[in-house]
Amino acid sequence: MAEHPHAALVRKGYEAFNRGDMETLAEILAGDATHHVPGNSALSGEYKGRDEMLAYYRRLAEESDGTMTATLLNVLVDGRGHAVSVHRVMAKRKGRTLDAMGGIVFRIIGDKATDLDECMEDIEVSDEFWS
């Protein structure tokens, strides 16, 4: 059985993110997409529009000296424009290591991600790492 197109889109996004492939990420994000990042760190907040989102992804790489990876563990879809990813984030920064579970709720229209709501297993751990 073929993978659902929304799961394939999410998988493609994770692969591009981990390669630092901003061109592919730009292709799969709607121009007016939004990424909601939880917590109270310097990186928390809403990134509105494809350009802000790509700048955020670049900043994650810069802040972690290129060590950040998000290993996709599973993708769930509802067939109505929603996908939920579960991932493991690993990064190093300022002598600290992040090894945390998280996920993203995606809203997808056609072949574009329009809204990403990020969730973390332990927001305080993430906040401490990125602060």
Short mmCIF file of the N, C-alpha and C atoms (twelve columns), coordinates in Angstrom:
data_MODEL
# 
_entry.id   MODEL 
# 
loop_
_atom_site.group_PDB 
_atom_site.id 
_atom_site.type_symbol 
_atom_site.label_atom_id 
_atom_site.label_alt_id 
_atom_site.label_comp_id 
_atom_site.label_asym_id 
_atom_site.label_seq_id 
_atom_site.Cartn_x 
_atom_site.Cartn_y 
_atom_site.Cartn_z 
_atom_site.pdbx_PDB_model_num 
ATOM 1   N N  . MET A 1   0.838  -1.173 0.000  1 
ATOM 2   C CA . MET A 1   0.000  0.000  0.000  1 
ATOM 3   C C  . MET A 1   0.889  1.246  0.000  1 
ATOM 4   N N  . ALA A 2   0.543  2.206  -0.813 1 
ATOM 5   C CA . ALA A 2   1.325  3.438  -0.929 1 
ATOM 6   C C  . ALA A 2   1.118  4.331  0.295  1 
ATOM 7   N N  . GLU A 3   2.171  5.086  0.618  1 
ATOM 8   C CA . GLU A 3   2.090  6.017  1.739  1 
ATOM 9   C C  . GLU A 3   1.139  7.159  1.395  1 
ATOM 10  N N  . HIS A 4   0.353  7.599  2.371  1 
ATOM 11  C CA . HIS A 4   -0.564 8.720  2.161  1 
ATOM 12  C C  . HIS A 4   0.249  9.948  1.757  1 
ATOM 13  N N  . PRO A 5   -0.256 10.764 0.812  1 
ATOM 14  C CA . PRO A 5   0.497  11.937 0.350  1 
ATOM 15  C C  . PRO A 5   0.861  12.915 1.464  1 
ATOM 16  N N  . HIS A 6   0.023  13.047 2.475  1 
ATOM 17  C CA . HIS A 6   0.346  13.966 3.574  1 
ATOM 18  C C  . HIS A 6   1.500  13.418 4.415  1 
ATOM 19  N N  . ALA A 7   1.533  12.107 4.632  1 
ATOM 20  C CA . ALA A 7   2.656  11.501 5.350  1 
ATOM 21  C C  . ALA A 7   3.937  11.654 4.529  1 
ATOM 22  N N  . ALA A 8   3.827  11.468 3.217  1 
ATOM 23  C CA . ALA A 8   4.993  11.617 2.347  1 
ATOM 24  C C  . ALA A 8   5.510  13.054 2.374  1 
ATOM 25  N N  . LEU A 9   4.610  14.028 2.424  1 
ATOM 26  C CA . LEU A 9   5.005  15.436 2.482  1 
ATOM 27  C C  . LEU A 9   5.760  15.729 3.781  1 
ATOM 28  N N  . VAL A 10  5.248  15.232 4.888  1 
ATOM 29  C CA . VAL A 10  5.906  15.434 6.181  1 
ATOM 30  C C  . VAL A 10  7.281  14.772 6.174  1 
ATOM 31  N N  . ARG A 11  7.363  13.564 5.668  1 
ATOM 32  C CA . ARG A 11  8.642  12.843 5.601  1 
ATOM 33  C C  . ARG A 11  9.653  13.623 4.750  1 
ATOM 34  N N  . LYS A 12  9.191  14.136 3.623  1 
ATOM 35  C CA . LYS A 12  10.050 14.936 2.741  1 
ATOM 36  C C  . LYS A 12  10.567 16.180 3.468  1 
ATOM 37  N N  . GLY A 13  9.703  16.797 4.268  1 
ATOM 38  C CA . GLY A 13  10.095 17.972 5.028  1 
ATOM 39  C C  . GLY A 13  11.158 17.666 6.067  1 
ATOM 40  N N  . TYR A 14  11.003 16.575 6.787  1 
ATOM 41  C CA . TYR A 14  12.002 16.189 7.784  1 
ATOM 42  C C  . TYR A 14  13.339 15.888 7.115  1 
ATOM 43  N N  . GLU A 15  13.301 15.179 6.006  1 
ATOM 44  C CA . GLU A 15  14.541 14.865 5.292  1 
ATOM 45  C C  . GLU A 15  15.234 16.140 4.842  1 
ATOM 46  N N  . ALA A 16  14.471 17.082 4.308  1 
ATOM 47  C CA . ALA A 16  15.044 18.362 3.855  1 
ATOM 48  C C  . ALA A 16  15.599 19.150 5.036  1 
ATOM 49  N N  . PHE A 17  14.858 19.199 6.136  1 
ATOM 50  C CA . PHE A 17  15.320 19.927 7.322  1 
ATOM 51  C C  . PHE A 17  16.668 19.382 7.789  1 
ATOM 52  N N  . ASN A 18  16.781 18.072 7.880  1 
ATOM 53  C CA . ASN A 18  18.010 17.458 8.377  1 
ATOM 54  C C  . ASN A 18  19.190 17.633 7.431  1 
ATOM 55  N N  . ARG A 19  18.918 17.865 6.152  1 
ATOM 56  C CA . ARG A 19  19.981 18.142 5.175  1 
ATOM 57  C C  . ARG A 19  20.297 19.632 5.088  1 
ATOM 58  N N  . GLY A 20  19.449 20.461 5.710  1 
ATOM 59  C CA . GLY A 20  19.608 21.910 5.564  1 
ATOM 60  C C  . GLY A 20  19.171 22.392 4.190  1 
ATOM 61  N N  . ASP A 21  18.263 21.664 3.571  1 
ATOM 62  C CA . ASP A 21  17.789 21.940 2.208  1 
ATOM 63  C C  . ASP A 21  16.622 22.921 2.250  1 
ATOM 64  N N  . MET A 22  16.949 24.197 2.289  1 
ATOM 65  C CA . MET A 22  15.921 25.236 2.389  1 
ATOM 66  C C  . MET A 22  15.086 25.350 1.118  1 
ATOM 67  N N  . GLU A 23  15.643 24.985 -0.004 1 
ATOM 68  C CA . GLU A 23  14.904 25.040 -1.274 1 
ATOM 69  C C  . GLU A 23  13.722 24.072 -1.254 1 
ATOM 70  N N  . THR A 24  13.971 22.852 -0.810 1 
ATOM 71  C CA . THR A 24  12.879 21.871 -0.724 1 
ATOM 72  C C  . THR A 24  11.869 22.286 0.330  1 
ATOM 73  N N  . LEU A 25  12.340 22.781 1.478  1 
ATOM 74  C CA . LEU A 25  11.404 23.256 2.500  1 
ATOM 75  C C  . LEU A 25  10.531 24.379 1.952  1 
ATOM 76  N N  . ALA A 26  11.122 25.284 1.206  1 
ATOM 77  C CA . ALA A 26  10.353 26.388 0.614  1 
ATOM 78  C C  . ALA A 26  9.274  25.865 -0.329 1 
ATOM 79  N N  . GLU A 27  9.561  24.796 -1.031 1 
ATOM 80  C CA . GLU A 27  8.598  24.216 -1.974 1 
ATOM 81  C C  . GLU A 27  7.394  23.602 -1.278 1 
ATOM 82  N N  . ILE A 28  7.579  23.079 -0.081 1 
ATOM 83  C CA . ILE A 28  6.469  22.367 0.574  1 
ATOM 84  C C  . ILE A 28  5.700  23.240 1.561  1 
ATOM 85  N N  . LEU A 29  6.185  24.464 1.804  1 
ATOM 86  C CA . LEU A 29  5.489  25.382 2.708  1 
ATOM 87  C C  . LEU A 29  4.660  26.381 1.912  1 
ATOM 88  N N  . ALA A 30  3.433  26.612 2.358  1 
ATOM 89  C CA . ALA A 30  2.616  27.668 1.760  1 
ATOM 90  C C  . ALA A 30  3.275  29.015 2.064  1 
ATOM 91  N N  . GLY A 31  3.111  29.964 1.180  1 
ATOM 92  C CA . GLY A 31  3.717  31.282 1.382  1 
ATOM 93  C C  . GLY A 31  3.294  31.946 2.668  1 
ATOM 94  N N  . ASP A 32  2.060  31.694 3.115  1 
ATOM 95  C CA . ASP A 32  1.543  32.320 4.330  1 
ATOM 96  C C  . ASP A 32  1.469  31.339 5.506  1 
ATOM 97  N N  . ALA A 33  2.271  30.278 5.440  1 
ATOM 98  C CA . ALA A 33  2.278  29.273 6.511  1 
ATOM 99  C C  . ALA A 33  2.776  29.884 7.820  1 
ATOM 100 N N  . THR A 34  2.455  29.227 8.925  1 
ATOM 101 C CA . THR A 34  2.891  29.662 10.249 1 
ATOM 102 C C  . THR A 34  3.422  28.463 11.029 1 
ATOM 103 N N  . HIS A 35  4.524  28.688 11.740 1 
ATOM 104 C CA . HIS A 35  5.090  27.666 12.630 1 
ATOM 105 C C  . HIS A 35  5.003  28.221 14.047 1 
ATOM 106 N N  . HIS A 36  4.283  27.520 14.919 1 
ATOM 107 C CA . HIS A 36  4.097  27.912 16.314 1 
ATOM 108 C C  . HIS A 36  5.085  27.115 17.164 1 
ATOM 109 N N  . VAL A 37  6.003  27.797 17.841 1 
ATOM 110 C CA . VAL A 37  7.033  27.150 18.650 1 
ATOM 111 C C  . VAL A 37  6.714  27.395 20.118 1 
ATOM 112 N N  . PRO A 38  6.523  26.328 20.902 1 
ATOM 113 C CA . PRO A 38  6.121  26.491 22.302 1 
ATOM 114 C C  . PRO A 38  7.263  26.946 23.198 1 
ATOM 115 N N  . GLY A 39  6.902  27.341 24.399 1 
ATOM 116 C CA . GLY A 39  7.891  27.631 25.422 1 
ATOM 117 C C  . GLY A 39  8.164  29.103 25.619 1 
ATOM 118 N N  . ASN A 40  9.259  29.363 26.342 1 
ATOM 119 C CA . ASN A 40  9.638  30.719 26.704 1 
ATOM 120 C C  . ASN A 40  11.108 31.003 26.429 1 
ATOM 121 N N  . SER A 41  11.671 30.353 25.442 1 
ATOM 122 C CA . SER A 41  13.073 30.599 25.104 1 
ATOM 123 C C  . SER A 41  13.151 31.728 24.071 1 
ATOM 124 N N  . ALA A 42  14.375 32.086 23.739 1 
ATOM 125 C CA . ALA A 42  14.596 33.129 22.728 1 
ATOM 126 C C  . ALA A 42  14.067 32.706 21.363 1 
ATOM 127 N N  . LEU A 43  13.855 31.417 21.148 1 
ATOM 128 C CA . LEU A 43  13.376 30.927 19.853 1 
ATOM 129 C C  . LEU A 43  11.873 30.630 19.844 1 
ATOM 130 N N  . SER A 44  11.211 30.722 20.984 1 
ATOM 131 C CA . SER A 44  9.774  30.450 21.066 1 
ATOM 132 C C  . SER A 44  8.991  31.555 20.372 1 
ATOM 133 N N  . GLY A 45  7.797  31.208 19.908 1 
ATOM 134 C CA . GLY A 45  6.927  32.211 19.307 1 
ATOM 135 C C  . GLY A 45  6.327  31.726 18.005 1 
ATOM 136 N N  . GLU A 46  5.802  32.669 17.246 1 
ATOM 137 C CA . GLU A 46  5.189  32.359 15.959 1 
ATOM 138 C C  . GLU A 46  6.046  32.915 14.833 1 
ATOM 139 N N  . TYR A 47  6.282  32.060 13.869 1 
ATOM 140 C CA . TYR A 47  7.014  32.446 12.665 1 
ATOM 141 C C  . TYR A 47  5.999  32.433 11.530 1 
ATOM 142 N N  . LYS A 48  5.682  33.629 11.049 1 
ATOM 143 C CA . LYS A 48  4.602  33.780 10.069 1 
ATOM 144 C C  . LYS A 48  5.176  34.016 8.681  1 
ATOM 145 N N  . GLY A 49  4.763  33.168 7.768  1 
ATOM 146 C CA . GLY A 49  5.216  33.272 6.393  1 
ATOM 147 C C  . GLY A 49  6.425  32.394 6.140  1 
ATOM 148 N N  . ARG A 50  6.544  31.938 4.909  1 
ATOM 149 C CA . ARG A 50  7.618  31.030 4.516  1 
ATOM 150 C C  . ARG A 50  8.992  31.602 4.840  1 
ATOM 151 N N  . ASP A 51  9.215  32.889 4.565  1 
ATOM 152 C CA . ASP A 51  10.536 33.478 4.784  1 
ATOM 153 C C  . ASP A 51  10.925 33.475 6.263  1 
ATOM 154 N N  . GLU A 52  9.991  33.831 7.147  1 
ATOM 155 C CA . GLU A 52  10.280 33.805 8.587  1 
ATOM 156 C C  . GLU A 52  10.555 32.383 9.067  1 
ATOM 157 N N  . MET A 53  9.789  31.431 8.535  1 
ATOM 158 C CA . MET A 53  9.976  30.040 8.932  1 
ATOM 159 C C  . MET A 53  11.353 29.538 8.499  1 
ATOM 160 N N  . LEU A 54  11.753 29.833 7.287  1 
ATOM 161 C CA . LEU A 54  13.058 29.397 6.803  1 
ATOM 162 C C  . LEU A 54  14.178 30.064 7.598  1 
ATOM 163 N N  . ALA A 55  14.000 31.323 7.954  1 
ATOM 164 C CA . ALA A 55  14.995 32.020 8.784  1 
ATOM 165 C C  . ALA A 55  15.095 31.342 10.154 1 
ATOM 166 N N  . TYR A 56  13.978 30.927 10.706 1 
ATOM 167 C CA . TYR A 56  13.973 30.202 11.984 1 
ATOM 168 C C  . TYR A 56  14.746 28.889 11.859 1 
ATOM 169 N N  . TYR A 57  14.507 28.128 10.794 1 
ATOM 170 C CA . TYR A 57  15.198 26.854 10.609 1 
ATOM 171 C C  . TYR A 57  16.710 27.080 10.453 1 
ATOM 172 N N  . ARG A 58  17.089 28.133 9.745  1 
ATOM 173 C CA . ARG A 58  18.513 28.467 9.615  1 
ATOM 174 C C  . ARG A 58  19.105 28.819 10.982 1 
ATOM 175 N N  . ARG A 59  18.329 29.546 11.780 1 
ATOM 176 C CA . ARG A 59  18.811 29.942 13.104 1 
ATOM 177 C C  . ARG A 59  19.011 28.721 14.002 1 
ATOM 178 N N  . LEU A 60  18.128 27.738 13.908 1 
ATOM 179 C CA . LEU A 60  18.307 26.508 14.683 1 
ATOM 180 C C  . LEU A 60  19.651 25.872 14.346 1 
ATOM 181 N N  . ALA A 61  19.972 25.840 13.055 1 
ATOM 182 C CA . ALA A 61  21.257 25.275 12.633 1 
ATOM 183 C C  . ALA A 61  22.413 26.110 13.161 1 
ATOM 184 N N  . GLU A 62  22.294 27.429 13.059 1 
ATOM 185 C CA . GLU A 62  23.361 28.317 13.529 1 
ATOM 186 C C  . GLU A 62  23.564 28.193 15.036 1 
ATOM 187 N N  . GLU A 63  22.477 28.217 15.790 1 
ATOM 188 C CA . GLU A 63  22.560 28.169 17.251 1 
ATOM 189 C C  . GLU A 63  23.119 26.838 17.762 1 
ATOM 190 N N  . SER A 64  22.988 25.783 16.960 1 
ATOM 191 C CA . SER A 64  23.483 24.465 17.371 1 
ATOM 192 C C  . SER A 64  24.743 24.072 16.596 1 
ATOM 193 N N  . ASP A 65  25.368 25.028 15.942 1 
ATOM 194 C CA . ASP A 65  26.565 24.756 15.129 1 
ATOM 195 C C  . ASP A 65  26.344 23.604 14.162 1 
ATOM 196 N N  . GLY A 66  25.137 23.542 13.597 1 
ATOM 197 C CA . GLY A 66  24.811 22.528 12.603 1 
ATOM 198 C C  . GLY A 66  24.585 21.136 13.158 1 
ATOM 199 N N  . THR A 67  24.455 20.997 14.472 1 
ATOM 200 C CA . THR A 67  24.312 19.662 15.072 1 
ATOM 201 C C  . THR A 67  22.862 19.206 15.227 1 
ATOM 202 N N  . MET A 68  21.907 20.113 15.063 1 
ATOM 203 C CA . MET A 68  20.516 19.739 15.331 1 
ATOM 204 C C  . MET A 68  19.975 18.798 14.268 1 
ATOM 205 N N  . THR A 69  19.358 17.726 14.736 1 
ATOM 206 C CA . THR A 69  18.635 16.809 13.861 1 
ATOM 207 C C  . THR A 69  17.285 16.511 14.493 1 
ATOM 208 N N  . ALA A 70  16.324 16.260 13.656 1 
ATOM 209 C CA . ALA A 70  15.000 15.835 14.102 1 
ATOM 210 C C  . ALA A 70  14.715 14.509 13.402 1 
ATOM 211 N N  . THR A 71  14.881 13.423 14.136 1 
ATOM 212 C CA . THR A 71  14.691 12.097 13.567 1 
ATOM 213 C C  . THR A 71  13.212 11.734 13.629 1 
ATOM 214 N N  . LEU A 72  12.617 11.596 12.465 1 
ATOM 215 C CA . LEU A 72  11.193 11.276 12.378 1 
ATOM 216 C C  . LEU A 72  10.976 9.827  12.782 1 
ATOM 217 N N  . LEU A 73  10.113 9.613  13.769 1 
ATOM 218 C CA . LEU A 73  9.816  8.275  14.259 1 
ATOM 219 C C  . LEU A 73  8.488  7.746  13.725 1 
ATOM 220 N N  . ASN A 74  7.526  8.658  13.510 1 
ATOM 221 C CA . ASN A 74  6.222  8.219  13.029 1 
ATOM 222 C C  . ASN A 74  5.450  9.408  12.475 1 
ATOM 223 N N  . VAL A 75  4.557  9.123  11.534 1 
ATOM 224 C CA . VAL A 75  3.630  10.125 10.994 1 
ATOM 225 C C  . VAL A 75  2.241  9.508  10.986 1 
ATOM 226 N N  . LEU A 76  1.283  10.242 11.540 1 
ATOM 227 C CA . LEU A 76  -0.116 9.818  11.549 1 
ATOM 228 C C  . LEU A 76  -0.908 10.810 10.723 1 
ATOM 229 N N  . VAL A 77  -1.855 10.333 9.936  1 
ATOM 230 C CA . VAL A 77  -2.686 11.217 9.115  1 
ATOM 231 C C  . VAL A 77  -4.155 10.918 9.345  1 
ATOM 232 N N  . ASP A 78  -4.988 11.918 9.054  1 
ATOM 233 C CA . ASP A 78  -6.432 11.704 9.169  1 
ATOM 234 C C  . ASP A 78  -7.134 11.714 7.815  1 
ATOM 235 N N  . GLY A 79  -6.401 11.993 6.738  1 
ATOM 236 C CA . GLY A 79  -7.010 12.016 5.414  1 
ATOM 237 C C  . GLY A 79  -7.854 13.245 5.157  1 
ATOM 238 N N  . ARG A 80  -7.842 14.196 6.101  1 
ATOM 239 C CA . ARG A 80  -8.641 15.414 5.971  1 
ATOM 240 C C  . ARG A 80  -7.786 16.670 6.082  1 
ATOM 241 N N  . GLY A 81  -6.466 16.518 5.863  1 
ATOM 242 C CA . GLY A 81  -5.598 17.681 5.890  1 
ATOM 243 C C  . GLY A 81  -4.791 17.859 7.154  1 
ATOM 244 N N  . HIS A 82  -4.761 16.832 7.994  1 
ATOM 245 C CA . HIS A 82  -3.956 16.899 9.216  1 
ATOM 246 C C  . HIS A 82  -2.969 15.742 9.233  1 
ATOM 247 N N  . ALA A 83  -1.774 16.038 9.716  1 
ATOM 248 C CA . ALA A 83  -0.766 15.006 9.954  1 
ATOM 249 C C  . ALA A 83  -0.096 15.335 11.278 1 
ATOM 250 N N  . VAL A 84  0.280  14.304 12.010 1 
ATOM 251 C CA . VAL A 84  0.972  14.474 13.281 1 
ATOM 252 C C  . VAL A 84  2.271  13.689 13.199 1 
ATOM 253 N N  . SER A 85  3.365  14.377 13.455 1 
ATOM 254 C CA . SER A 85  4.668  13.712 13.466 1 
ATOM 255 C C  . SER A 85  5.126  13.510 14.903 1 
ATOM 256 N N  . VAL A 86  5.921  12.472 15.099 1 
ATOM 257 C CA . VAL A 86  6.606  12.234 16.365 1 
ATOM 258 C C  . VAL A 86  8.085  12.136 16.015 1 
ATOM 259 N N  . HIS A 87  8.908  12.920 16.733 1 
ATOM 260 C CA . HIS A 87  10.331 12.940 16.401 1 
ATOM 261 C C  . HIS A 87  11.203 13.019 17.654 1 
ATOM 262 N N  . ARG A 88  12.467 12.739 17.437 1 
ATOM 263 C CA . ARG A 88  13.489 12.877 18.481 1 
ATOM 264 C C  . ARG A 88  14.444 13.966 18.023 1 
ATOM 265 N N  . VAL A 89  14.592 14.989 18.844 1 
ATOM 266 C CA . VAL A 89  15.480 16.112 18.538 1 
ATOM 267 C C  . VAL A 89  16.783 15.913 19.299 1 
ATOM 268 N N  . MET A 90  17.879 16.073 18.569 1 
ATOM 269 C CA . MET A 90  19.197 16.037 19.193 1 
ATOM 270 C C  . MET A 90  19.982 17.241 18.700 1 
ATOM 271 N N  . ALA A 91  20.693 17.893 19.631 1 
ATOM 272 C CA . ALA A 91  21.515 19.052 19.281 1 
ATOM 273 C C  . ALA A 91  22.528 19.299 20.378 1 
ATOM 274 N N  . LYS A 92  23.575 20.032 20.019 1 
ATOM 275 C CA . LYS A 92  24.579 20.465 20.991 1 
ATOM 276 C C  . LYS A 92  24.699 21.970 20.879 1 
ATOM 277 N N  . ARG A 93  24.884 22.602 22.049 1 
ATOM 278 C CA . ARG A 93  24.957 24.059 22.079 1 
ATOM 279 C C  . ARG A 93  25.594 24.508 23.381 1 
ATOM 280 N N  . LYS A 94  26.617 25.317 23.285 1 
ATOM 281 C CA . LYS A 94  27.251 25.910 24.468 1 
ATOM 282 C C  . LYS A 94  27.590 24.872 25.538 1 
ATOM 283 N N  . GLY A 95  28.143 23.738 25.103 1 
ATOM 284 C CA . GLY A 95  28.540 22.699 26.043 1 
ATOM 285 C C  . GLY A 95  27.405 21.853 26.578 1 
ATOM 286 N N  . ARG A 96  26.202 22.068 26.093 1 
ATOM 287 C CA . ARG A 96  25.034 21.292 26.536 1 
ATOM 288 C C  . ARG A 96  24.537 20.412 25.410 1 
ATOM 289 N N  . THR A 97  23.828 19.360 25.765 1 
ATOM 290 C CA . THR A 97  23.245 18.443 24.786 1 
ATOM 291 C C  . THR A 97  21.741 18.372 24.987 1 
ATOM 292 N N  . LEU A 98  21.021 18.423 23.889 1 
ATOM 293 C CA . LEU A 98  19.564 18.239 23.908 1 
ATOM 294 C C  . LEU A 98  19.257 16.893 23.283 1 
ATOM 295 N N  . ASP A 99  18.472 16.095 23.970 1 
ATOM 296 C CA . ASP A 99  17.975 14.816 23.472 1 
ATOM 297 C C  . ASP A 99  16.541 14.741 23.970 1 
ATOM 298 N N  . ALA A 100 15.603 15.095 23.108 1 
ATOM 299 C CA . ALA A 100 14.222 15.277 23.557 1 
ATOM 300 C C  . ALA A 100 13.225 14.758 22.525 1 
ATOM 301 N N  . MET A 101 12.072 14.367 23.023 1 
ATOM 302 C CA . MET A 101 10.977 13.929 22.157 1 
ATOM 303 C C  . MET A 101 10.044 15.104 21.889 1 
ATOM 304 N N  . GLY A 102 9.521  15.123 20.679 1 
ATOM 305 C CA . GLY A 102 8.580  16.177 20.310 1 
ATOM 306 C C  . GLY A 102 7.726  15.729 19.150 1 
ATOM 307 N N  . GLY A 103 6.949  16.662 18.662 1 
ATOM 308 C CA . GLY A 103 6.091  16.375 17.520 1 
ATOM 309 C C  . GLY A 103 5.550  17.662 16.943 1 
ATOM 310 N N  . ILE A 104 4.941  17.525 15.790 1 
ATOM 311 C CA . ILE A 104 4.334  18.675 15.124 1 
ATOM 312 C C  . ILE A 104 2.974  18.250 14.572 1 
ATOM 313 N N  . VAL A 105 1.974  19.093 14.801 1 
ATOM 314 C CA . VAL A 105 0.667  18.917 14.175 1 
ATOM 315 C C  . VAL A 105 0.682  19.786 12.922 1 
ATOM 316 N N  . PHE A 106 0.565  19.155 11.771 1 
ATOM 317 C CA . PHE A 106 0.583  19.849 10.482 1 
ATOM 318 C C  . PHE A 106 -0.830 20.011 9.948  1 
ATOM 319 N N  . ARG A 107 -1.103 21.159 9.369  1 
ATOM 320 C CA . ARG A 107 -2.301 21.350 8.575  1 
ATOM 321 C C  . ARG A 107 -1.823 21.474 7.137  1 
ATOM 322 N N  . ILE A 108 -2.430 20.680 6.262  1 
ATOM 323 C CA . ILE A 108 -1.962 20.582 4.884  1 
ATOM 324 C C  . ILE A 108 -3.124 20.843 3.946  1 
ATOM 325 N N  . ILE A 109 -2.880 21.717 2.981  1 
ATOM 326 C CA . ILE A 109 -3.865 21.985 1.925  1 
ATOM 327 C C  . ILE A 109 -3.175 21.689 0.600  1 
ATOM 328 N N  . GLY A 110 -3.763 20.762 -0.155 1 
ATOM 329 C CA . GLY A 110 -3.141 20.347 -1.405 1 
ATOM 330 C C  . GLY A 110 -1.807 19.694 -1.108 1 
ATOM 331 N N  . ASP A 111 -0.739 20.266 -1.654 1 
ATOM 332 C CA . ASP A 111 0.601  19.718 -1.424 1 
ATOM 333 C C  . ASP A 111 1.486  20.687 -0.651 1 
ATOM 334 N N  . LYS A 112 0.848  21.532 0.190  1 
ATOM 335 C CA . LYS A 112 1.590  22.518 0.975  1 
ATOM 336 C C  . LYS A 112 1.203  22.440 2.450  1 
ATOM 337 N N  . ALA A 113 2.211  22.565 3.307  1 
ATOM 338 C CA . ALA A 113 1.958  22.686 4.739  1 
ATOM 339 C C  . ALA A 113 1.594  24.138 5.019  1 
ATOM 340 N N  . THR A 114 0.491  24.346 5.718  1 
ATOM 341 C CA . THR A 114 0.000  25.709 5.964  1 
ATOM 342 C C  . THR A 114 0.143  26.151 7.409  1 
ATOM 343 N N  . ASP A 115 0.204  25.194 8.334  1 
ATOM 344 C CA . ASP A 115 0.290  25.531 9.749  1 
ATOM 345 C C  . ASP A 115 0.998  24.396 10.471 1 
ATOM 346 N N  . LEU A 116 1.973  24.740 11.293 1 
ATOM 347 C CA . LEU A 116 2.728  23.760 12.058 1 
ATOM 348 C C  . LEU A 116 2.658  24.147 13.527 1 
ATOM 349 N N  . ASP A 117 2.074  23.291 14.344 1 
ATOM 350 C CA . ASP A 117 2.002  23.486 15.792 1 
ATOM 351 C C  . ASP A 117 2.960  22.499 16.437 1 
ATOM 352 N N  . GLU A 118 4.072  23.010 16.931 1 
ATOM 353 C CA . GLU A 118 5.105  22.159 17.518 1 
ATOM 354 C C  . GLU A 118 4.774  21.857 18.969 1 
ATOM 355 N N  . CYS A 119 5.084  20.647 19.401 1 
ATOM 356 C CA . CYS A 119 4.878  20.219 20.782 1 
ATOM 357 C C  . CYS A 119 6.148  19.544 21.268 1 
ATOM 358 N N  . MET A 120 6.430  19.693 22.558 1 
ATOM 359 C CA . MET A 120 7.601  19.065 23.165 1 
ATOM 360 C C  . MET A 120 7.159  18.203 24.345 1 
ATOM 361 N N  . GLU A 121 7.855  17.117 24.554 1 
ATOM 362 C CA . GLU A 121 7.560  16.268 25.702 1 
ATOM 363 C C  . GLU A 121 7.836  17.029 27.001 1 
ATOM 364 N N  . ASP A 122 8.920  17.813 27.025 1 
ATOM 365 C CA . ASP A 122 9.282  18.585 28.209 1 
ATOM 366 C C  . ASP A 122 9.722  19.978 27.757 1 
ATOM 367 N N  . ILE A 123 8.796  20.918 27.802 1 
ATOM 368 C CA . ILE A 123 9.065  22.274 27.317 1 
ATOM 369 C C  . ILE A 123 10.177 22.940 28.115 1 
ATOM 370 N N  . GLU A 124 10.250 22.674 29.418 1 
ATOM 371 C CA . GLU A 124 11.285 23.299 30.248 1 
ATOM 372 C C  . GLU A 124 12.691 22.883 29.818 1 
ATOM 373 N N  . VAL A 125 12.858 21.630 29.430 1 
ATOM 374 C CA . VAL A 125 14.162 21.151 28.951 1 
ATOM 375 C C  . VAL A 125 14.538 21.897 27.671 1 
ATOM 376 N N  . SER A 126 13.582 22.038 26.774 1 
ATOM 377 C CA . SER A 126 13.821 22.759 25.521 1 
ATOM 378 C C  . SER A 126 14.143 24.229 25.796 1 
ATOM 379 N N  . ASP A 127 13.359 24.855 26.665 1 
ATOM 380 C CA . ASP A 127 13.601 26.264 27.009 1 
ATOM 381 C C  . ASP A 127 15.006 26.459 27.558 1 
ATOM 382 N N  . GLU A 128 15.415 25.595 28.470 1 
ATOM 383 C CA . GLU A 128 16.742 25.718 29.083 1 
ATOM 384 C C  . GLU A 128 17.841 25.577 28.033 1 
ATOM 385 N N  . PHE A 129 17.676 24.642 27.107 1 
ATOM 386 C CA . PHE A 129 18.690 24.413 26.090 1 
ATOM 387 C C  . PHE A 129 18.836 25.618 25.162 1 
ATOM 388 N N  . TRP A 130 17.722 26.191 24.716 1 
ATOM 389 C CA . TRP A 130 17.767 27.281 23.739 1 
ATOM 390 C C  . TRP A 130 17.942 28.659 24.375 1 
ATOM 391 N N  . SER A 131 17.869 28.744 25.706 1 
ATOM 392 C CA . SER A 131 18.036 30.046 26.372 1 
ATOM 393 C C  . SER A 131 19.495 30.398 26.574 1 
# 
